[in-house]
PDB file of C-alpha atoms and ligand atoms in Angstrom:
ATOM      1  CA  UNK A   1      71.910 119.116  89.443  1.00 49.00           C
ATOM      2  CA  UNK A   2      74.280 122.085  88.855  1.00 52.00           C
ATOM      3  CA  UNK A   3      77.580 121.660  87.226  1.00 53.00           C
ATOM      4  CA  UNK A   4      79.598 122.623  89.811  1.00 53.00           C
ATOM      5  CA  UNK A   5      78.014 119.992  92.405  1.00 56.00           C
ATOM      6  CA  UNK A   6      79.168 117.267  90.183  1.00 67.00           C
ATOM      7  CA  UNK A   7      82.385 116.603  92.283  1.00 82.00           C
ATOM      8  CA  UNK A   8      80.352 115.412  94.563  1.00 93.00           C
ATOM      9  CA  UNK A   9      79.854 111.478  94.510  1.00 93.00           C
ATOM     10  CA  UNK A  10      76.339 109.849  95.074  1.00 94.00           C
ATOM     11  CA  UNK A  11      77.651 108.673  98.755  1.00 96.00           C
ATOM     12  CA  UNK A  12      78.981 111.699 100.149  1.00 97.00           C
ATOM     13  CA  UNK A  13      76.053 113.568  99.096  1.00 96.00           C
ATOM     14  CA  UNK A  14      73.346 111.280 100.313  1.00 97.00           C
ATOM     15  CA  UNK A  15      75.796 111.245 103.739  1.00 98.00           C
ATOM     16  CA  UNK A  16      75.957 115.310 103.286  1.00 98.00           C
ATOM     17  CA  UNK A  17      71.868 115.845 102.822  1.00 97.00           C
ATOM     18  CA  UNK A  18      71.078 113.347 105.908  1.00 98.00           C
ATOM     19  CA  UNK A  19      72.773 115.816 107.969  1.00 98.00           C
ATOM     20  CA  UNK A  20      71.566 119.649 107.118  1.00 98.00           C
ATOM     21  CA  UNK A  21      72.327 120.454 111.106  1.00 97.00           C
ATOM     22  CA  UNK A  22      76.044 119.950 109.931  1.00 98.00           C
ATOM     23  CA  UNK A  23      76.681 120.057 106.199  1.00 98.00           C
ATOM     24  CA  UNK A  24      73.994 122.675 105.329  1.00 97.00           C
ATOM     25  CA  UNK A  25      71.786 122.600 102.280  1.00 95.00           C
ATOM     26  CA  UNK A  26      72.869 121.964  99.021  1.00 94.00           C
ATOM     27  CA  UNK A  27      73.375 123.435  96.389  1.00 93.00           C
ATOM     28  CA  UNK A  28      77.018 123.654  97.655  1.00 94.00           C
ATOM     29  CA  UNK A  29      78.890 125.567  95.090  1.00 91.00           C
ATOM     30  CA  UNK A  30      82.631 126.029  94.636  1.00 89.00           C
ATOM     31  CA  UNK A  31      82.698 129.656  95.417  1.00 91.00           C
ATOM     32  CA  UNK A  32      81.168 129.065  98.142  1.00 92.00           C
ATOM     33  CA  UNK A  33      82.182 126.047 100.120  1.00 93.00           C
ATOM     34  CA  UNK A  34      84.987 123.600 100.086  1.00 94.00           C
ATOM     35  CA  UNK A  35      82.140 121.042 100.374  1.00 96.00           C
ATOM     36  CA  UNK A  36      81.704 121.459  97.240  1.00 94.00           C
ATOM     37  CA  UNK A  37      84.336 118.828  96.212  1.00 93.00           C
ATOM     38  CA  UNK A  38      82.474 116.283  98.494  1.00 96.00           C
ATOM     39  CA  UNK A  39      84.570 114.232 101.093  1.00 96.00           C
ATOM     40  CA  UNK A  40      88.041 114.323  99.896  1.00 95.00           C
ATOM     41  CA  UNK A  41      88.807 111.009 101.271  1.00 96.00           C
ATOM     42  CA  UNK A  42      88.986 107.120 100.664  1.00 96.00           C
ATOM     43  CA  UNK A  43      85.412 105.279 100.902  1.00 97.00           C
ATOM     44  CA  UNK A  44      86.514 103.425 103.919  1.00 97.00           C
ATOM     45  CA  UNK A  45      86.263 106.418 106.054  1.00 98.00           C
ATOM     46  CA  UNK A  46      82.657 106.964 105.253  1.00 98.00           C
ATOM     47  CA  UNK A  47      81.105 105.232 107.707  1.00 98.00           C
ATOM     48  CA  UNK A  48      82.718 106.621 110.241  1.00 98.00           C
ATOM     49  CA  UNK A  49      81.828 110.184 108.758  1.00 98.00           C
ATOM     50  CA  UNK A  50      78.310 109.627 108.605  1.00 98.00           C
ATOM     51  CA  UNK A  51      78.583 108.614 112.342  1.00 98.00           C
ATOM     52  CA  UNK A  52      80.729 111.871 113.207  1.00 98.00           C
ATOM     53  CA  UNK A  53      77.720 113.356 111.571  1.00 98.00           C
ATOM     54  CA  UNK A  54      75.006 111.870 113.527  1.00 98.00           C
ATOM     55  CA  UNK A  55      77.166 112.530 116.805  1.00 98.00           C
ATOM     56  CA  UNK A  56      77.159 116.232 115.608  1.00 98.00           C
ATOM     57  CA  UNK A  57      73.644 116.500 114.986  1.00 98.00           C
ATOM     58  CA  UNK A  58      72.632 115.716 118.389  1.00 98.00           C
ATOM     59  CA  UNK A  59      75.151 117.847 119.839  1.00 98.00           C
ATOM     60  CA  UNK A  60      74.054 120.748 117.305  1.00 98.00           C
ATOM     61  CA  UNK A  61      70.522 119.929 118.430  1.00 98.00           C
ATOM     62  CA  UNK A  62      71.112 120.039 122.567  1.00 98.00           C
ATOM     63  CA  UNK A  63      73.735 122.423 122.971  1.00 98.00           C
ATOM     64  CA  UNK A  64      71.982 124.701 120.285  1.00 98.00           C
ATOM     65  CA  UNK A  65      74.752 125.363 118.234  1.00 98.00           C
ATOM     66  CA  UNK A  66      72.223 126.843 115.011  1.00 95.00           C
ATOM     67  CA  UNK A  67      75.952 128.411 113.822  1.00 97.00           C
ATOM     68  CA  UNK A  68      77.706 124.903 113.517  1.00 98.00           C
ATOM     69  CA  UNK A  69      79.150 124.543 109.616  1.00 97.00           C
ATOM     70  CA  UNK A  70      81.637 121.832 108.905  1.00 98.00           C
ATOM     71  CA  UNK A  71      83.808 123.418 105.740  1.00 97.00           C
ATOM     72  CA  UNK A  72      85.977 120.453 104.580  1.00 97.00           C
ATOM     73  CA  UNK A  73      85.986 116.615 104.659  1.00 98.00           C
ATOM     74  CA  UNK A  74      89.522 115.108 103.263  1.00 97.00           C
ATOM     75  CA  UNK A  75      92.455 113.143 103.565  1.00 97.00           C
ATOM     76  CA  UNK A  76      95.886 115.157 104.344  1.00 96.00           C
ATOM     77  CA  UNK A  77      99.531 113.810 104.482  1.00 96.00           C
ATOM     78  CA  UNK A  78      97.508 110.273 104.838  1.00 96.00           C
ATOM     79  CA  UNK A  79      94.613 111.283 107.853  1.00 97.00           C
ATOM     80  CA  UNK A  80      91.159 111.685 108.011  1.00 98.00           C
ATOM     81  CA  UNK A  81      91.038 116.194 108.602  1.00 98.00           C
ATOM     82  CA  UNK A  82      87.444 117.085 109.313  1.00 98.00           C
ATOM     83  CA  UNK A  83      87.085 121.459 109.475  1.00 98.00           C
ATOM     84  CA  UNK A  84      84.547 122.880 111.185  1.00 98.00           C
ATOM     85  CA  UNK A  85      83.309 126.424 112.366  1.00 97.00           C
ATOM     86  CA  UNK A  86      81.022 127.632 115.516  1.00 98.00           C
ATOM     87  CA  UNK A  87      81.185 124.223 117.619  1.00 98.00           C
ATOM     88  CA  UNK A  88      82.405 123.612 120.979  1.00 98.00           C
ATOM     89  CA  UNK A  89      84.433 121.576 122.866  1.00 98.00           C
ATOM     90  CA  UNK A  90      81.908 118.466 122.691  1.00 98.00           C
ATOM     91  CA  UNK A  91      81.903 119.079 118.899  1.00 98.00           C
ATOM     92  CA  UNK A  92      85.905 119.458 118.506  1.00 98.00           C
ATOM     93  CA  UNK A  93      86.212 116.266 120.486  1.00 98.00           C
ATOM     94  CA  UNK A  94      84.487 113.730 118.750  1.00 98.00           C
ATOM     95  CA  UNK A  95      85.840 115.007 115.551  1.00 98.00           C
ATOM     96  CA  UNK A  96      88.876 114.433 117.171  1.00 98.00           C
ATOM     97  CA  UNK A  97      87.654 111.239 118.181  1.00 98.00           C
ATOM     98  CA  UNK A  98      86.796 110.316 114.731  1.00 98.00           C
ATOM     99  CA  UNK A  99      90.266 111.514 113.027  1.00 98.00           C
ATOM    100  CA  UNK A 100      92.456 109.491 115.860  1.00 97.00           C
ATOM    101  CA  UNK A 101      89.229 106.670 114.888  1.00 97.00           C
ATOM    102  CA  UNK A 102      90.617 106.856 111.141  1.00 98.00           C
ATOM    103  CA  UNK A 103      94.250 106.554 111.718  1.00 97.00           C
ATOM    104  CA  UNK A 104      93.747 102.996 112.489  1.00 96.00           C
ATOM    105  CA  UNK A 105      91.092 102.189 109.730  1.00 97.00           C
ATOM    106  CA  UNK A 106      92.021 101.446 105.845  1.00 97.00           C
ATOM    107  CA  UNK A 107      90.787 104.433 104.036  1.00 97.00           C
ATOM    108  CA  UNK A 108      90.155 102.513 100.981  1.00 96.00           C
ATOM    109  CA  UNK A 109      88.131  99.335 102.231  1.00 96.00           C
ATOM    110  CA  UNK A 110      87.258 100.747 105.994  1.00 95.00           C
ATOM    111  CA  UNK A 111      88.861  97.280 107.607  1.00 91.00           C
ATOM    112  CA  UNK A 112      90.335  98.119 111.243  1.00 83.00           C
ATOM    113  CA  UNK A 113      94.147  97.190 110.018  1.00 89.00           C
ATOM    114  CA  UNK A 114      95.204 100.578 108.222  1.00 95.00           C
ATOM    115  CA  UNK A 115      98.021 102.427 108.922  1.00 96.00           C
ATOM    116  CA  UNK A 116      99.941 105.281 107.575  1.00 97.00           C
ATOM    117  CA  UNK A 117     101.724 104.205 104.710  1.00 96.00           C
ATOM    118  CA  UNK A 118     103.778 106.091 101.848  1.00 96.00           C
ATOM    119  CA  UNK A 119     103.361 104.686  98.665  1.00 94.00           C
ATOM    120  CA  UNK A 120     105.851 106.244  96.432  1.00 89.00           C
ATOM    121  CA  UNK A 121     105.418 109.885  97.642  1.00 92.00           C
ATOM    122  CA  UNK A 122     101.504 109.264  98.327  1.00 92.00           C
ATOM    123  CA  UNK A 123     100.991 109.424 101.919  1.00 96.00           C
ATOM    124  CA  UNK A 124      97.539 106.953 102.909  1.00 97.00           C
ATOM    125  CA  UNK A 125      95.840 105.042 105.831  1.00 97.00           C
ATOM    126  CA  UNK A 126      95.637 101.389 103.749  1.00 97.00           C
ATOM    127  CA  UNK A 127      95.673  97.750 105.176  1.00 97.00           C
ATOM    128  CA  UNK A 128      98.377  95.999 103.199  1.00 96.00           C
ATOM    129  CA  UNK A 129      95.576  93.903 100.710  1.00 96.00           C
ATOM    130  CA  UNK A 130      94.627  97.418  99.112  1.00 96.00           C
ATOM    131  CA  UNK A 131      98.412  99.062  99.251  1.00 96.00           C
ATOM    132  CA  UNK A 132      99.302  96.326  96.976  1.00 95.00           C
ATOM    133  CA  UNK A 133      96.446  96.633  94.685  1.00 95.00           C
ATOM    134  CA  UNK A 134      96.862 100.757  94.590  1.00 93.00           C
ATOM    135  CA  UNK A 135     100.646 100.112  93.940  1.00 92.00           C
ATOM    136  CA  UNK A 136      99.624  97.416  91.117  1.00 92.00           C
ATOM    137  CA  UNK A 137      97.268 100.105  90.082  1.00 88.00           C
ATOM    138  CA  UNK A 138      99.636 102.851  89.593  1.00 78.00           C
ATOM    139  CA  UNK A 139     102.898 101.387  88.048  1.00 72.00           C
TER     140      UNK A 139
HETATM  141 ZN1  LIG B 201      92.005  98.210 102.694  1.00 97.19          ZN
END
């Protein structure tokens, strides 16, 4: 493994190699791609990623879209932000599916009772068990 792929943790990357149609081929380097940090995001959202991805595969696959890229998987101002380039509409709406999907899911442990919260200047989508732990975690 190169240095630069390090960023990447062992589940985003096995999520990010299932999917070639969407994520390409690795090696994903720095100067290259922004997929090169991995997903940018809380572990509760990854399951619903790795659906997005299957959803976009097929799409890829039937509506022939060979120039389909996704560029960057993370978490801004507390949602779920998945970039793309050369999809269409079916592709932009089940990412937008997915992002409206996250706003109501814990980022952190991926139960259905998240919701935007600020904890001391860090905006997240937590469920209240894991705000309290994170808050515990950071004072
Ligand atoms: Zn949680």
């Amino acid at each position: 493994m190169q240095d630069q792929e390090r960023r990447i943790g062992d589940e985003a990357r096995r999520i990010m190699e299932a999917f070639p149609e969407v994520f390409g081929k690795p090696p994903w380097r720095i100067e290259e791609t922004n997929l090169a940090w991995g997903f940018s995001c809380g572990k509760g959202w990854y399951p619903l990623i790795e659906r997005l991805s299957a959803d976009l595969t097929a799409i890829v696959q039937q509506d022939g879209l060979s120039r389909f890229q996704a560029r960057q998987v993370k978490q801004k101002l507390g949602k779920l932000r998945f970039y793309s380039k050369g999809g269409n509409e079916r592709t932009a709406d089940h990412i937008l599916q997915a992002e409206l999907e996250a706003a109501g899911k814990c980022e952190h442990c991926g139960t259905q009772h998240g919701e935007l919260k600020n904890l001391g200047g860090w905006l997240t989508t937590t469920c209240d068990d894991c705000a309290a732990i994170l808050l515990k975690s950071r004072a």
